[in-house]
mmCIF file of C-alpha atoms in Angstrom:
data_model
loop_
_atom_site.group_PDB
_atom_site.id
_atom_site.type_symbol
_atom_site.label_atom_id
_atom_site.label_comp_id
_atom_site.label_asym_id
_atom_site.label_seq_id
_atom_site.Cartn_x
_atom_site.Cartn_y
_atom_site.Cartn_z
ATOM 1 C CA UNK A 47 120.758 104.682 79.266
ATOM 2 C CA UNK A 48 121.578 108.663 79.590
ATOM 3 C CA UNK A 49 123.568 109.803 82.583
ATOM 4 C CA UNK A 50 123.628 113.463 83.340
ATOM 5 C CA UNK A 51 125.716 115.433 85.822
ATOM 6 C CA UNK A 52 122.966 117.533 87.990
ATOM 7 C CA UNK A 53 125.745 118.729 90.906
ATOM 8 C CA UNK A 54 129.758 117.861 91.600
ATOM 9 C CA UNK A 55 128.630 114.281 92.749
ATOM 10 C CA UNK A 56 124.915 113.924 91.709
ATOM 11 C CA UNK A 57 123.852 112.300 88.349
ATOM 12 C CA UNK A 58 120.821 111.711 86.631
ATOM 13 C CA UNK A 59 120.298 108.107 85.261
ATOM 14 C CA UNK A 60 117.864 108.099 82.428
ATOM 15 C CA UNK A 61 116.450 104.659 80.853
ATOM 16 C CA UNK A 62 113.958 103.852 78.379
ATOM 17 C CA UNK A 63 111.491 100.503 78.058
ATOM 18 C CA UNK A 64 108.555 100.151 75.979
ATOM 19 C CA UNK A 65 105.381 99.967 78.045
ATOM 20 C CA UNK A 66 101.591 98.342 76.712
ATOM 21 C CA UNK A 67 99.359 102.190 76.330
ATOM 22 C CA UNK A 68 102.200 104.260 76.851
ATOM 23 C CA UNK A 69 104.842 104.175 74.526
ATOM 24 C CA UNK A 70 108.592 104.277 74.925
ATOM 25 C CA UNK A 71 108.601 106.066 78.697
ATOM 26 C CA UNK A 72 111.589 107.369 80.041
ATOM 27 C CA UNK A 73 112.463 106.411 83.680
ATOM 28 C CA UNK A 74 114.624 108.366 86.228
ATOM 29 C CA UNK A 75 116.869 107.973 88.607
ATOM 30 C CA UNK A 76 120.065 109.079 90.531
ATOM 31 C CA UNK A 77 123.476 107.944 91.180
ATOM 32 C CA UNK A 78 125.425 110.087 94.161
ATOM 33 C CA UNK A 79 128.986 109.476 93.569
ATOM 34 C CA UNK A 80 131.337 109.023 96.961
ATOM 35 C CA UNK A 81 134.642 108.149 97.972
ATOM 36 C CA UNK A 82 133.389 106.106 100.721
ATOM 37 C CA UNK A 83 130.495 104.111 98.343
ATOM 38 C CA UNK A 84 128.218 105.042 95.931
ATOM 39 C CA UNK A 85 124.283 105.687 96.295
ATOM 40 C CA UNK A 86 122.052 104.353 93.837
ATOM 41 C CA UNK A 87 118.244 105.831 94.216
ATOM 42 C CA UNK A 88 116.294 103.991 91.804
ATOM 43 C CA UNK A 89 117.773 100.777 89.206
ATOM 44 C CA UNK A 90 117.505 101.867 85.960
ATOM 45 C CA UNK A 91 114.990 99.807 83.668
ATOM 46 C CA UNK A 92 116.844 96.452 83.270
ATOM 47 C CA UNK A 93 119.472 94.364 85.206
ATOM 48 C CA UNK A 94 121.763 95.171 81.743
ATOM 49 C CA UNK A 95 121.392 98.949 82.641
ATOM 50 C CA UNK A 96 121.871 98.425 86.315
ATOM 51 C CA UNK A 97 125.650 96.723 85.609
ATOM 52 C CA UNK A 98 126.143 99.331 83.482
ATOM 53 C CA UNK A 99 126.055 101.931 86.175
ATOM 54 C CA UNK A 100 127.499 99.384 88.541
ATOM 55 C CA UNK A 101 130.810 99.283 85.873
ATOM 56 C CA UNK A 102 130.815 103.251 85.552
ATOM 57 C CA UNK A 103 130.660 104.001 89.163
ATOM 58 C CA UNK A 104 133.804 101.894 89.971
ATOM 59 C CA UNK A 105 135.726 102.904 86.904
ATOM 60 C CA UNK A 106 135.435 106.039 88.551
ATOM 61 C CA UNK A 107 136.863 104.844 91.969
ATOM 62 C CA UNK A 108 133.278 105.421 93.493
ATOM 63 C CA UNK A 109 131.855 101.899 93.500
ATOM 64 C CA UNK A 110 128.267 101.709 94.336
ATOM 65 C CA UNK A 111 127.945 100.382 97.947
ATOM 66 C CA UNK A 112 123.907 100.997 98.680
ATOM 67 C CA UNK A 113 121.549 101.732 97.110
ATOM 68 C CA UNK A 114 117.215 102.717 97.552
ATOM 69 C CA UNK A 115 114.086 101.791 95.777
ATOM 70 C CA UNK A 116 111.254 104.116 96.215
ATOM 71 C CA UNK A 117 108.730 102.338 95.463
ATOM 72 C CA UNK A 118 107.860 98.939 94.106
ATOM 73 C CA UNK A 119 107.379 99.251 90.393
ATOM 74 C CA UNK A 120 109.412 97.673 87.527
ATOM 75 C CA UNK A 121 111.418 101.282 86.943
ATOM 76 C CA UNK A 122 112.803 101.614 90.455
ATOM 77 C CA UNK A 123 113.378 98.226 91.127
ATOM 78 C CA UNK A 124 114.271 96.127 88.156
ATOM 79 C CA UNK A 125 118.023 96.190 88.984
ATOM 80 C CA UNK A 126 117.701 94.789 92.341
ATOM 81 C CA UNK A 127 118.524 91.253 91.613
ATOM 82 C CA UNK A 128 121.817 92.625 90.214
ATOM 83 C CA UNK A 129 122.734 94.844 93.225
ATOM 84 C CA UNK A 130 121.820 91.936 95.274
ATOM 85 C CA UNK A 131 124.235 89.474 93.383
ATOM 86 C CA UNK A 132 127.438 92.693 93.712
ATOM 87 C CA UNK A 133 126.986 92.819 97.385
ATOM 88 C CA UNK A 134 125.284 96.198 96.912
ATOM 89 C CA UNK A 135 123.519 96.731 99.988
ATOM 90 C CA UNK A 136 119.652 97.295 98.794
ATOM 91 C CA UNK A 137 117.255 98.909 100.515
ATOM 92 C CA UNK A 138 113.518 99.555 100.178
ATOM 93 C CA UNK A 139 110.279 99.782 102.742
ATOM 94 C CA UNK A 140 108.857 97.119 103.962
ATOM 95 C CA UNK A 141 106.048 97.724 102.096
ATOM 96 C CA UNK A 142 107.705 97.516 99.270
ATOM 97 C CA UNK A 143 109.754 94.528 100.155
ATOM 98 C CA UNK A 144 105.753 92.972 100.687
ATOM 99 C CA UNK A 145 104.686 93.746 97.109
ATOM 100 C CA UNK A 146 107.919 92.624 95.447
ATOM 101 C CA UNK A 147 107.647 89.402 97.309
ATOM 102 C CA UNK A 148 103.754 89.569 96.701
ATOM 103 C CA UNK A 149 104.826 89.195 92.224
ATOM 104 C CA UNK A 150 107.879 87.100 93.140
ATOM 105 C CA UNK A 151 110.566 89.635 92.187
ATOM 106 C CA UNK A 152 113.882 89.869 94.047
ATOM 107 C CA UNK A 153 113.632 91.679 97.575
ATOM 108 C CA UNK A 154 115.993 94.505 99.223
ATOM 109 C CA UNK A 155 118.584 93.217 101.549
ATOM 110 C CA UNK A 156 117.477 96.009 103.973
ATOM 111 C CA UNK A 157 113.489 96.753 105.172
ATOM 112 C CA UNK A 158 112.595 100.225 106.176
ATOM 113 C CA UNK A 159 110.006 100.518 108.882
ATOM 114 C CA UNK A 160 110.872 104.352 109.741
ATOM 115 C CA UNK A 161 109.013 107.312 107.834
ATOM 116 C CA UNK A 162 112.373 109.117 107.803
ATOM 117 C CA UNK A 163 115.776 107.382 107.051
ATOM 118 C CA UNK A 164 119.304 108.363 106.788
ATOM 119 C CA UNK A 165 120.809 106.454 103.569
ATOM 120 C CA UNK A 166 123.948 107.274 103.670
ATOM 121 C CA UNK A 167 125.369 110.817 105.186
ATOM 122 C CA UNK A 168 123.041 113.617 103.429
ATOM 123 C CA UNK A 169 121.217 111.188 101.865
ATOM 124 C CA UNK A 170 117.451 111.092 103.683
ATOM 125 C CA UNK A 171 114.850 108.974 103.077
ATOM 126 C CA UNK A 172 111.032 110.162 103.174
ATOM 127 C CA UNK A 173 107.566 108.210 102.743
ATOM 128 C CA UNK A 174 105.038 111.030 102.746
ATOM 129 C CA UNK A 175 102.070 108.539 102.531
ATOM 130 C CA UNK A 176 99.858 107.095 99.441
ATOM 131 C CA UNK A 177 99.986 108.300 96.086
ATOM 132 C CA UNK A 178 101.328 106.798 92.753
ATOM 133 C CA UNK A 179 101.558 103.623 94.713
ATOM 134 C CA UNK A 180 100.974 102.642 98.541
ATOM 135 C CA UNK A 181 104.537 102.465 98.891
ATOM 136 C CA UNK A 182 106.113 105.208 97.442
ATOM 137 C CA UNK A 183 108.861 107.220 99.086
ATOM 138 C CA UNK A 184 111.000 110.642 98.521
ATOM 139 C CA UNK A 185 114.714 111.161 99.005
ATOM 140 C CA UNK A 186 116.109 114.354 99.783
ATOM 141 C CA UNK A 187 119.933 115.010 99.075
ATOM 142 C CA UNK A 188 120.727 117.348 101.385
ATOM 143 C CA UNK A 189 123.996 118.642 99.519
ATOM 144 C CA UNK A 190 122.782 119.547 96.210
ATOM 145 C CA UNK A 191 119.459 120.760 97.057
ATOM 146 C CA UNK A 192 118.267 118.021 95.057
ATOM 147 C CA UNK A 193 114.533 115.994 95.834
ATOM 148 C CA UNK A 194 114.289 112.935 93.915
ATOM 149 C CA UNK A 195 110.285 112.896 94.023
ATOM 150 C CA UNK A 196 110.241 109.181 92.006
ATOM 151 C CA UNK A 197 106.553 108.345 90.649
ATOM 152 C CA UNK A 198 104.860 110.506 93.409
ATOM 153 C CA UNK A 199 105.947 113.653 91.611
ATOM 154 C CA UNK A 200 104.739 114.217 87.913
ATOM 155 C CA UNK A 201 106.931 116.365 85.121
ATOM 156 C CA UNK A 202 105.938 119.112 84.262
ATOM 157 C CA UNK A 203 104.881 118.503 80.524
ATOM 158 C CA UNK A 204 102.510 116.470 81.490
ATOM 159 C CA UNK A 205 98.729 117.017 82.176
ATOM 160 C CA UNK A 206 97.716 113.541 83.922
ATOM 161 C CA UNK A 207 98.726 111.232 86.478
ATOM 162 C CA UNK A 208 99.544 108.764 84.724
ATOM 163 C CA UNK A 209 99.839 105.322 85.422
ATOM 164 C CA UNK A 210 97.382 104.896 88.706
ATOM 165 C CA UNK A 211 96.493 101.133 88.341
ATOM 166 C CA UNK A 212 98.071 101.132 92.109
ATOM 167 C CA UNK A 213 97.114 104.810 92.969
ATOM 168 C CA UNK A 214 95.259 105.873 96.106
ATOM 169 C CA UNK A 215 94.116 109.188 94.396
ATOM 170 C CA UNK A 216 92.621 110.325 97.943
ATOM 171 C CA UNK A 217 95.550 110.059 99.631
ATOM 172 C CA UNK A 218 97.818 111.391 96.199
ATOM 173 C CA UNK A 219 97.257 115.061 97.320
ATOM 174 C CA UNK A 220 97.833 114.855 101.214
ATOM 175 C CA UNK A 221 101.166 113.061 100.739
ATOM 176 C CA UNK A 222 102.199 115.426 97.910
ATOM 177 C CA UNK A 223 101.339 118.605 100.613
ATOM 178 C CA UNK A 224 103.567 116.887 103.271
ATOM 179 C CA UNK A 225 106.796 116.642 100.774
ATOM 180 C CA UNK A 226 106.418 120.203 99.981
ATOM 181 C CA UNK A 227 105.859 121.366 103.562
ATOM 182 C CA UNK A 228 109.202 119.767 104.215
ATOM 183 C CA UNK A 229 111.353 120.344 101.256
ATOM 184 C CA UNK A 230 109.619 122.710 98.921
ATOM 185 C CA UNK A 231 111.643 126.111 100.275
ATOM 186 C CA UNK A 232 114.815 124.364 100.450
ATOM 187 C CA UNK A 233 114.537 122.308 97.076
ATOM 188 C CA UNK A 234 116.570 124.126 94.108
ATOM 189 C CA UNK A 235 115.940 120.952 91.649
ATOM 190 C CA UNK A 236 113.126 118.354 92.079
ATOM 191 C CA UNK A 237 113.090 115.072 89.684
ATOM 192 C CA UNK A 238 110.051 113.699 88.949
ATOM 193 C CA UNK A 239 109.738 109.900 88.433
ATOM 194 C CA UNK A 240 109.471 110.603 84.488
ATOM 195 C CA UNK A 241 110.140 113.868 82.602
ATOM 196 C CA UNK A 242 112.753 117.085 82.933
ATOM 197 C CA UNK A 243 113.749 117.849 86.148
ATOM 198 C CA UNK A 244 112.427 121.585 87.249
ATOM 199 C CA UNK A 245 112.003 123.167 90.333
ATOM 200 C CA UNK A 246 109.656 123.471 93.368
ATOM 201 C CA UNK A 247 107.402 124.107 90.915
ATOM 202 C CA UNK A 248 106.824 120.803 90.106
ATOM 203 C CA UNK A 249 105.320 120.010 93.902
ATOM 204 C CA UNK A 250 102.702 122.717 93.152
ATOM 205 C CA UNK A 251 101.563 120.606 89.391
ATOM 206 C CA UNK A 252 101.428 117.783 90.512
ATOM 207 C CA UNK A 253 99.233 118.747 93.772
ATOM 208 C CA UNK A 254 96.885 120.721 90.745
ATOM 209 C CA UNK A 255 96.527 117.194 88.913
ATOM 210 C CA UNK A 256 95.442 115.597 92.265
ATOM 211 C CA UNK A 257 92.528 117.630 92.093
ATOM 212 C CA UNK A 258 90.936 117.434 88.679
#
């Protein structure tokens, strides 16, 4: 795991796994460090990597205290279990809570049922609609300018989709329209699920994509 300072309190968590057709993908994710607990949107790969961040967090004095899942997939929520077992308040959509019940995988603590939800202070929760998956959600950190678009928002080095065994390509576009309604003028950084980070930008490719 890789962990990259993006803003004074806003890293980048980067893990790796090796997945059937694809390779050795990289996965991201963010960690917002605070005095008054830690954010954690998206568990790294594996429960190992997710008490790694747990340890670094509190050696800093910032121990992790909540933390979001945006969407149900292996790469956002493989550290759950883990968060669960530190007292790590976990959260996640129902939805999401359904399909990680659905393959008998640990659940969030905490089901979402609103479209928008405050995380923690500056910390805002989005689900646009269908795209990469049914489920998947944006989080907007108000602070740093930063979107963390998970799996709904492709890098821009790459030319497909990717995975969309749980796509609703239909739906991929709309959803992808309303994040950048809301954030795109205000977003300085936007983090795609997998890739370099980039800008605004990266709203516009991946609505292209959604229409070849």
């Amino acid at each position: 795991m890789q962990l990259k300072q993006l803003s004074d309190n806003v890293w980048l968590h980067v893990s790796y796994k090796a997945v059937e057709g694809f390779g050795l993908v990289e996965s991201n994710g963010v960690i917002v460090l605070s005095e008054q607990g830690s954010s954690i949107i998206d568990t790294p790969w594996t429960p190992e990597e997710t008490r790694q961040l747990l340890t670094w967090a509190k050696a800093r004095g910032m121990p992790v205290t909540q933390s979001f899942s945006s969407h149900w997939h292996e790469d956002r929520t493989a550290g759950i279990g883990v968060l669960n077992e530190n007292a790590v308040a976990t959260y996640a959509s129902a939805m999401t809570n359904e399909f990680l019940q659905h393959n008998q995988r640990p659940l969030a603590s905490h089901s979402i049922t609103e479209e928008v939800f405050v995380l923690a202070p500056g910390i805002e929760v989005f689900y646009p609609g269908k795209g990469h998956a049914a489920d998947n959600s944006v989080v907007w950190l108000e602070e740093a300018n930063i979107l963390v678009g998970g799996c709904l928002i492709r890098g821009a080095e790459t030319q497909t989709l990717g995975y969309t065994g749980d796509a609703d390509l239909q739906q991929w576009g709309p959803s992808v329209q309303k994040v950048l309604a809301r954030y795109g003028n205000a977003a300085t950084l936007v983090l795609p699920g997998h890739g370099e980070p980039g800008d605004a930008g990266l709203l516009i490719h991946t609505l292209s994509l959604t229409r070849q």
